[in-house]
Coordinates of C-alpha atoms in Angstrom, one line a residue:
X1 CA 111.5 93.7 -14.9
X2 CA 109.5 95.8 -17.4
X3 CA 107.2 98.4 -15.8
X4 CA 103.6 97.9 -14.9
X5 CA 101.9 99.4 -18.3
X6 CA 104.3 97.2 -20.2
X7 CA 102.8 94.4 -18.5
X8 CA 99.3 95.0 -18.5
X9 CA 99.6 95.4 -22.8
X10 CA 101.6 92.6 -23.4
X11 CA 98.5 90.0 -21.2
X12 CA 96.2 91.5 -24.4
X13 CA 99.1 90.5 -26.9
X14 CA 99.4 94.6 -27.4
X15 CA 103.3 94.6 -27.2
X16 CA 105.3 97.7 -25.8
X17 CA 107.4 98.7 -23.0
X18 CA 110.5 100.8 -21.9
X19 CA 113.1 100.8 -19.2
X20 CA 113.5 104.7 -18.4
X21 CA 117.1 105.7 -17.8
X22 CA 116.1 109.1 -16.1
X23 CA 113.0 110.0 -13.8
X24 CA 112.4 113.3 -16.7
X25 CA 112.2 110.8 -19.4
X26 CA 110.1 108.5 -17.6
X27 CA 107.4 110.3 -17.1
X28 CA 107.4 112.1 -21.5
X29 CA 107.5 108.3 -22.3
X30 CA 104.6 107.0 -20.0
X31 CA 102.3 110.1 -21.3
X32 CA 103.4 108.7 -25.1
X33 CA 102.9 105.1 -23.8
X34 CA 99.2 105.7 -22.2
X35 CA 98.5 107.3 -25.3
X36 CA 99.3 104.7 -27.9
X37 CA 98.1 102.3 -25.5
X38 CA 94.5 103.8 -25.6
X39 CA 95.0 103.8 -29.4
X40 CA 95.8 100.7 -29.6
X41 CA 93.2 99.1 -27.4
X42 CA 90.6 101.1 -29.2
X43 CA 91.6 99.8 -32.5
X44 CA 91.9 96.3 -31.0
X45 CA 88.4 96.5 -29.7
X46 CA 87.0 97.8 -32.8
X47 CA 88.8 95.3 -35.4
X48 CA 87.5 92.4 -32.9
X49 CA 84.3 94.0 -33.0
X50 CA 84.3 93.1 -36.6
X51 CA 85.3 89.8 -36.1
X52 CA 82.9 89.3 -33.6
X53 CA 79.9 90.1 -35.8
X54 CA 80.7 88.1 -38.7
X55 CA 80.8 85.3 -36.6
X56 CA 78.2 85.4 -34.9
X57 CA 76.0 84.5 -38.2
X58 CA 77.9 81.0 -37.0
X59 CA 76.4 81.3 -33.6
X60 CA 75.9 77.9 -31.3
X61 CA 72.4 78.7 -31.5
X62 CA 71.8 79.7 -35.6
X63 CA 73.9 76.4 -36.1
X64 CA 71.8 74.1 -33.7
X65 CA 68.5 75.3 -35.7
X66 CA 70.8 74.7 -38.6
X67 CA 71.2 71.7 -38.1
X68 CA 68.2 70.8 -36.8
X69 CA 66.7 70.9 -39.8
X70 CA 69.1 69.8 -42.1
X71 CA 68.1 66.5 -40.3
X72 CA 64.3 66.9 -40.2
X73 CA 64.8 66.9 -43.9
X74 CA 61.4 68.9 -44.5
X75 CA 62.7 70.6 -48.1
X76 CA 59.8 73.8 -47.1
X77 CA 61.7 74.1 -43.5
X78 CA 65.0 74.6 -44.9
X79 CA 64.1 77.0 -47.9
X80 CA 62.7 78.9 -44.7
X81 CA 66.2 78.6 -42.9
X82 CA 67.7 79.4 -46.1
X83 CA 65.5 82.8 -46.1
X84 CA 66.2 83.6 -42.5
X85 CA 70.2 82.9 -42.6
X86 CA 69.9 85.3 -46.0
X87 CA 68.3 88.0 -44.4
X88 CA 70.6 87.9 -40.8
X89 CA 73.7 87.6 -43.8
X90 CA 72.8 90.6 -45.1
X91 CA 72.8 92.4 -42.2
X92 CA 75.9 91.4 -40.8
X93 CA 77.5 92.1 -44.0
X94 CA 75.9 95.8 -44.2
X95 CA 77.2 96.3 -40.4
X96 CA 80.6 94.9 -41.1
X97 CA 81.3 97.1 -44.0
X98 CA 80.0 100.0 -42.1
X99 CA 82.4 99.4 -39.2
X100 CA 85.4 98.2 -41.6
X101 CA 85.0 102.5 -43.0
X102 CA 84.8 103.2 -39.9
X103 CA 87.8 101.6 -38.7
X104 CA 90.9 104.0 -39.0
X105 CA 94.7 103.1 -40.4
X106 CA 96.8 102.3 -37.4
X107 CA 99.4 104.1 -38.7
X108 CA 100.1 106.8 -35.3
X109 CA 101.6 104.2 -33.6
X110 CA 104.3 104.0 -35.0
X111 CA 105.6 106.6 -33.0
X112 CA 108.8 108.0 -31.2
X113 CA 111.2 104.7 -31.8
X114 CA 112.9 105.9 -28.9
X115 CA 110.6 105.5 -26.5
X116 CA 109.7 102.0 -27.5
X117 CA 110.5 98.2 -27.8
X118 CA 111.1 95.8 -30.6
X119 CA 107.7 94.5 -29.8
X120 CA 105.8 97.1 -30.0
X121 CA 107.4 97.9 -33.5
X122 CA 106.6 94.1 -34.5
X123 CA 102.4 94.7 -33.6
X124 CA 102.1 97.8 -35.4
X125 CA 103.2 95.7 -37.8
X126 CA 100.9 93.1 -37.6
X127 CA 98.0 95.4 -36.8
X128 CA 98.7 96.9 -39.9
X129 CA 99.1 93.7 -41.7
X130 CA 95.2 93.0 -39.9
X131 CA 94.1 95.6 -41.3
X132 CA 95.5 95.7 -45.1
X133 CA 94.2 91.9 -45.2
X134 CA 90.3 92.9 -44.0
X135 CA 88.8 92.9 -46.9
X136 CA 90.1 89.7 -48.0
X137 CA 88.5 88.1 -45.3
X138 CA 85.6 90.3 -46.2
X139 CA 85.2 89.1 -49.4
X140 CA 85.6 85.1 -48.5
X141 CA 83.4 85.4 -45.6
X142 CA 80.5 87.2 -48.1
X143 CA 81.2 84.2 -50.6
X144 CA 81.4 81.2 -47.9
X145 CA 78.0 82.7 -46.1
X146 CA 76.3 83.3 -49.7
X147 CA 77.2 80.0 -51.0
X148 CA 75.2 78.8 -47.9
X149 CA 72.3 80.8 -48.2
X150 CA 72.3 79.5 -52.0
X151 CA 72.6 75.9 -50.8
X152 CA 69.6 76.1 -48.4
X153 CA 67.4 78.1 -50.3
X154 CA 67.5 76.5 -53.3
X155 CA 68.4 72.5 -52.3
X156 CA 65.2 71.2 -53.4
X157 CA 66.1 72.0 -57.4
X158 CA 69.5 71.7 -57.4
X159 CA 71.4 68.7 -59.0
X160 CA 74.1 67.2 -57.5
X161 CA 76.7 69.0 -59.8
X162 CA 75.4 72.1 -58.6
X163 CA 75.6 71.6 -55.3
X164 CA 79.1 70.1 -55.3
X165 CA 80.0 73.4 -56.9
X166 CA 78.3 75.6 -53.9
X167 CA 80.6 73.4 -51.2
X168 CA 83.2 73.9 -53.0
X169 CA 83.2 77.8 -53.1
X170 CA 82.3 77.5 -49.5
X171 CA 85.6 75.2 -49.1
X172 CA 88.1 77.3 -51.1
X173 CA 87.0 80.7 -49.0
X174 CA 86.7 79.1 -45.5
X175 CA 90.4 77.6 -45.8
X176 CA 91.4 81.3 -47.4
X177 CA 90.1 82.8 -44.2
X178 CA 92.1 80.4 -42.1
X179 CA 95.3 81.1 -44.6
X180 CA 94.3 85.0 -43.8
X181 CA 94.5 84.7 -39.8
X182 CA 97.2 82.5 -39.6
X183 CA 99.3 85.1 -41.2
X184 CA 98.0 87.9 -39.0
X185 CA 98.9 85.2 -35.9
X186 CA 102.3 85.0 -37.1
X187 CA 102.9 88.7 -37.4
X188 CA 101.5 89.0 -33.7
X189 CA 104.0 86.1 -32.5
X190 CA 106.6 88.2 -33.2
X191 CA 105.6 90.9 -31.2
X192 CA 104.0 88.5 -28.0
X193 CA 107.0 87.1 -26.1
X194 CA 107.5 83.7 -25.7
X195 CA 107.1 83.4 -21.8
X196 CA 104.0 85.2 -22.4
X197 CA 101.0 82.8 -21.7
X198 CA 99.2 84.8 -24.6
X199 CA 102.0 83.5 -27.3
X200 CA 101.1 80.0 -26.9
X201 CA 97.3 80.7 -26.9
X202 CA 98.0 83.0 -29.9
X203 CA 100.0 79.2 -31.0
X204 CA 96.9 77.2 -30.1
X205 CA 94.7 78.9 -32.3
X206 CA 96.5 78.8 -34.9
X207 CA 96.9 75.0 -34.8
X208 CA 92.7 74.6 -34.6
X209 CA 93.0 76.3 -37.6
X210 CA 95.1 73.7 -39.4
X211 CA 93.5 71.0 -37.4
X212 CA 89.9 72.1 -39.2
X213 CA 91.4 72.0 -43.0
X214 CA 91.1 68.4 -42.9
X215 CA 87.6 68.3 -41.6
X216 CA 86.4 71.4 -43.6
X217 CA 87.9 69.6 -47.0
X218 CA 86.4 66.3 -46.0
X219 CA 82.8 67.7 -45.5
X220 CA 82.8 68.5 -49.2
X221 CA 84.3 65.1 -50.6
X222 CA 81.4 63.7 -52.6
X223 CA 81.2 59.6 -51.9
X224 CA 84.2 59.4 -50.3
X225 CA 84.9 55.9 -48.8
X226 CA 86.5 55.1 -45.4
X227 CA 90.5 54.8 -46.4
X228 CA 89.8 58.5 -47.5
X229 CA 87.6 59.5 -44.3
X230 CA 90.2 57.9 -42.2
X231 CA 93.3 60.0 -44.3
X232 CA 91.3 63.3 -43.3
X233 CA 90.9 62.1 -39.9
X234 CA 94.5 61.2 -39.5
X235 CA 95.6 64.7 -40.8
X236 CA 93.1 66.4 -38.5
X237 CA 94.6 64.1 -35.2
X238 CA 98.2 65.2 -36.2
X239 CA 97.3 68.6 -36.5
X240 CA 96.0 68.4 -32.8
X241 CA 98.3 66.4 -31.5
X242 CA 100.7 69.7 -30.3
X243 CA 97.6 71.5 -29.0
X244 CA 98.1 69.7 -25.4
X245 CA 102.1 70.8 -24.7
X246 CA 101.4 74.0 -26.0
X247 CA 98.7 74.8 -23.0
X248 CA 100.7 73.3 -20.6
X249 CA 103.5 75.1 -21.2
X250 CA 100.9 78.3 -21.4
X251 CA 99.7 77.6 -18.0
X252 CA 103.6 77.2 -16.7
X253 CA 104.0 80.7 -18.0
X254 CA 101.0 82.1 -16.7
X255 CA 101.9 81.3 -13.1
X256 CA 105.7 82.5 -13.8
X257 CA 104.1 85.6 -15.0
X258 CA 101.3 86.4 -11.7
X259 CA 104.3 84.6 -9.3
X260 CA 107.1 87.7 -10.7
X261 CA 104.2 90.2 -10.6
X262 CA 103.6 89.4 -6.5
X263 CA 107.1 89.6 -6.0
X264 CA 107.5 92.8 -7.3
X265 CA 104.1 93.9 -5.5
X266 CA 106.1 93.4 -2.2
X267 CA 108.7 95.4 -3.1
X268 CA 108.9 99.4 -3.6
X269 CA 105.9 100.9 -5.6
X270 CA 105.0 104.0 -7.1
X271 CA 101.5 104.6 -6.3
X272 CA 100.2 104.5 -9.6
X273 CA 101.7 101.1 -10.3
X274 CA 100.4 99.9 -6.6
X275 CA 97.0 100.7 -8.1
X276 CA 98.0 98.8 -11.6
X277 CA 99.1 96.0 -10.4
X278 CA 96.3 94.1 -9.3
X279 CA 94.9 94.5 -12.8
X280 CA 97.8 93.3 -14.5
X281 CA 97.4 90.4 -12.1
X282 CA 94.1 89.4 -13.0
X283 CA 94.5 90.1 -16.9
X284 CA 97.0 87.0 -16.4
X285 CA 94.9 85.0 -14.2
X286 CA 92.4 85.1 -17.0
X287 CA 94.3 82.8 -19.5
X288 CA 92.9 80.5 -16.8
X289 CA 89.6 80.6 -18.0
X290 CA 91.4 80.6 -21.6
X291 CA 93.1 77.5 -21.4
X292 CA 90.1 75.9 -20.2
X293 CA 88.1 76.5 -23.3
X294 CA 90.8 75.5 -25.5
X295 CA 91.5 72.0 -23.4
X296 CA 87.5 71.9 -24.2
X297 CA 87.7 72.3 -27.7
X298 CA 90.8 70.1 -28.0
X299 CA 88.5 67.6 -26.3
X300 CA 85.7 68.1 -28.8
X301 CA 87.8 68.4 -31.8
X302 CA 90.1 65.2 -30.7
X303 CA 86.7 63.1 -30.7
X304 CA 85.5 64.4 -33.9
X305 CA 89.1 63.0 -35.1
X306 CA 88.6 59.5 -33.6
X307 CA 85.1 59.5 -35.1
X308 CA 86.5 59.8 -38.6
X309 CA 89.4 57.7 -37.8
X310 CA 87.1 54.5 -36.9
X311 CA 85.7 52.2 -38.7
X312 CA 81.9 52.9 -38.3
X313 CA 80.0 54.1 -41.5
X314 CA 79.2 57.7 -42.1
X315 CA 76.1 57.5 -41.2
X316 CA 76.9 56.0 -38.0
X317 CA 79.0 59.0 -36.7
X318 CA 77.4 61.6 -37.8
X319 CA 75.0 62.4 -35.1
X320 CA 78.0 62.5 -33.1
X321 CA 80.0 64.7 -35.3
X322 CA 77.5 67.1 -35.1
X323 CA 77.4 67.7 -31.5
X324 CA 81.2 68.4 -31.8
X325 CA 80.4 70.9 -34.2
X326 CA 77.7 72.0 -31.9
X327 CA 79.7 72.5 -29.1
X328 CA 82.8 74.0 -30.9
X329 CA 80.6 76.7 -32.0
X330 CA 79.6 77.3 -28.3
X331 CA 82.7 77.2 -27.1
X332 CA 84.3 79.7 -29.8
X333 CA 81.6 82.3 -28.6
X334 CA 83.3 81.3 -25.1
X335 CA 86.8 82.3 -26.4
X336 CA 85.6 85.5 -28.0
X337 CA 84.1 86.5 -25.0
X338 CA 87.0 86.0 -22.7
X339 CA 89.5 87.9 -25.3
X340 CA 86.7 90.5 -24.5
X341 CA 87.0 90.7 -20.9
X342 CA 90.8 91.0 -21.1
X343 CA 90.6 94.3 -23.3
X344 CA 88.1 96.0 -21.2
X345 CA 90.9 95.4 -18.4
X346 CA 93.3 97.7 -19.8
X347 CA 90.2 100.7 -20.4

């Protein structure tokens, strides 16, 4: 079984571990693991910190006034939107940039081969392949969010040509984005085992990306008619479809996982691993709470798929559609915060 620290990093999809062949050794490579480890949760923390604050210009709550007034229809109101969304761009932008300076190379973790696995080898890797791709997803993200701000501010006066234009930068750069994190995913599956409950969930996101292309190329289709609606719709049910085994075979591995980690528990401990092992524990427990959300956005995004699948106007779903959105938004917040949680475990 791999030790304790091992353990506890690979529950956050931080990879590394060792099997020490002599007590001496043991101890040089925990020091050298603890250190890397605090490295490498830092730099976690601080990339996802990034993450987190682009986002949240999508918040549940900026896209439920969003949207609440793209259906009022008041041209005045949604110039004002338009303003406000600017302004809270900007400064999420300005922060971003600040914090992507800020945000050093991981390149000292690619330390002492000897003293660790494949895996760990395979995330420096993809950390490093995260952080030579930020400001790609930089750049989209500044030209998806402006071409918004563009769109609301200025709807009133723009011709249709225009605005077909405007969705259609905002198309190009939000499925470049997805393109950009499914690569960094891949990098990290590589290093995340796969009887880790964090290599399917690492799997699940990935598919919501692919899932959403569909939708996100559909929203800026100008008169589209059903047999195309429906094509988008069946591409975006497909694209779901393997979202359900892969949590359920998550979960199975998550109970493996906490079921091995008792067994050991009752077994000979060191006193330092007798005080990590509860925590190692409950860092697995808490894909509990993950899977939840993601069986709660497959719900959302599987009815959004249905919707455009039927054979009900436009009109007539998209009240509906819109409380998906609505609730996917919410529920991404929800994901973000539990990924969170599990890296303030290992501080």
């Amino acid at each position: 079984m791999k030790s304790l620290l091992a353990s506890a990093v690979i529950a956050t999809g931080l990879s590394f571990a060792t099997l020490a062949p002599s007590p001496a050794w043991a101890q040089s490579s925990t020091n050298a693991q603890i250190e890397a480890l605090n490295e490498m949760v830092a730099w976690t923390q601080a990339s996802a910190q990034i993450q987190t604050d682009l986002m949240s210009l999508f918040s549940a709550d900026m896209m439920g006034e969003m949207y609440a007034v793209l259906n009022a229809g008041d041209m005045d109101e949604i110039a004002r939107f338009g303003q406000r969304f600017e302004a809270q761009r900007q400064a999420v932008l300005t922060r971003a940039e600040q914090q992507m300076n800020a945000l050093p190379k991981p390149e000292r973790w690619n330390i002492d081969p000897s003293l660790f696995s494949r895996q760990e080898s395979a995330t420096y890797r993809a950390a490093l392949g995260q952080y030579n791709s930020m400001q790609e997803t930089y750049d989209e993200y500044a030209k998806m969010s402006g071409g918004m701000s563009d769109m609301f501010i200025n709807l009133e006066t723009m011709d249709e040509d225009a605005l077909l234009q405007l969705q259609q930068v905002q198309v190009r750069s939000s499925i470049r984005m997805i393109e950009i994190e499914n690569r960094q995913i891949d990098g990290y599956l590589i290093a995340i085992e796969p009887e880790n409950p964090n290599h399917q969930f690492q799997k699940v996101v990935k598919q919501f990306n692919i899932a959403t292309i569909p939708e996100i190329e559909w929203s800026a289709e100008a008169n589209t008619d059903l047999a195309t609606r429906q094509s988008y719709g069946r591409e975006m049910r497909d694209a779901l479809l393997p979202i359900g085994p892969l949590i359920r075979q998550g979960r199975a591995n998550m109970v493996r996982q906490i079921a091995d980690l008792e067994a050991a528990g009752r077994g000979a401990l060191s006193p330092a691993d007798a005080e990590l092992l509860p925590k190692v524990i409950r860092l697995y427990e808490s894909f509990e709470e993950t899977f939840d959300i993601e069986e709660k956005i497959l719900t959302s995004s599987m009815s959004s798929a249905r919707l455009y699948l039927s054979d009900e106007s436009d009109d007539a779903i998209s009240a509906r559609i819109d409380e998906n959105d609505l609730a996917f938004f919410a529920l991404l917040e929800d994901r973000a915060r539990i990924f969170d949680a599990r890296l303030s475990m290992l501080e």
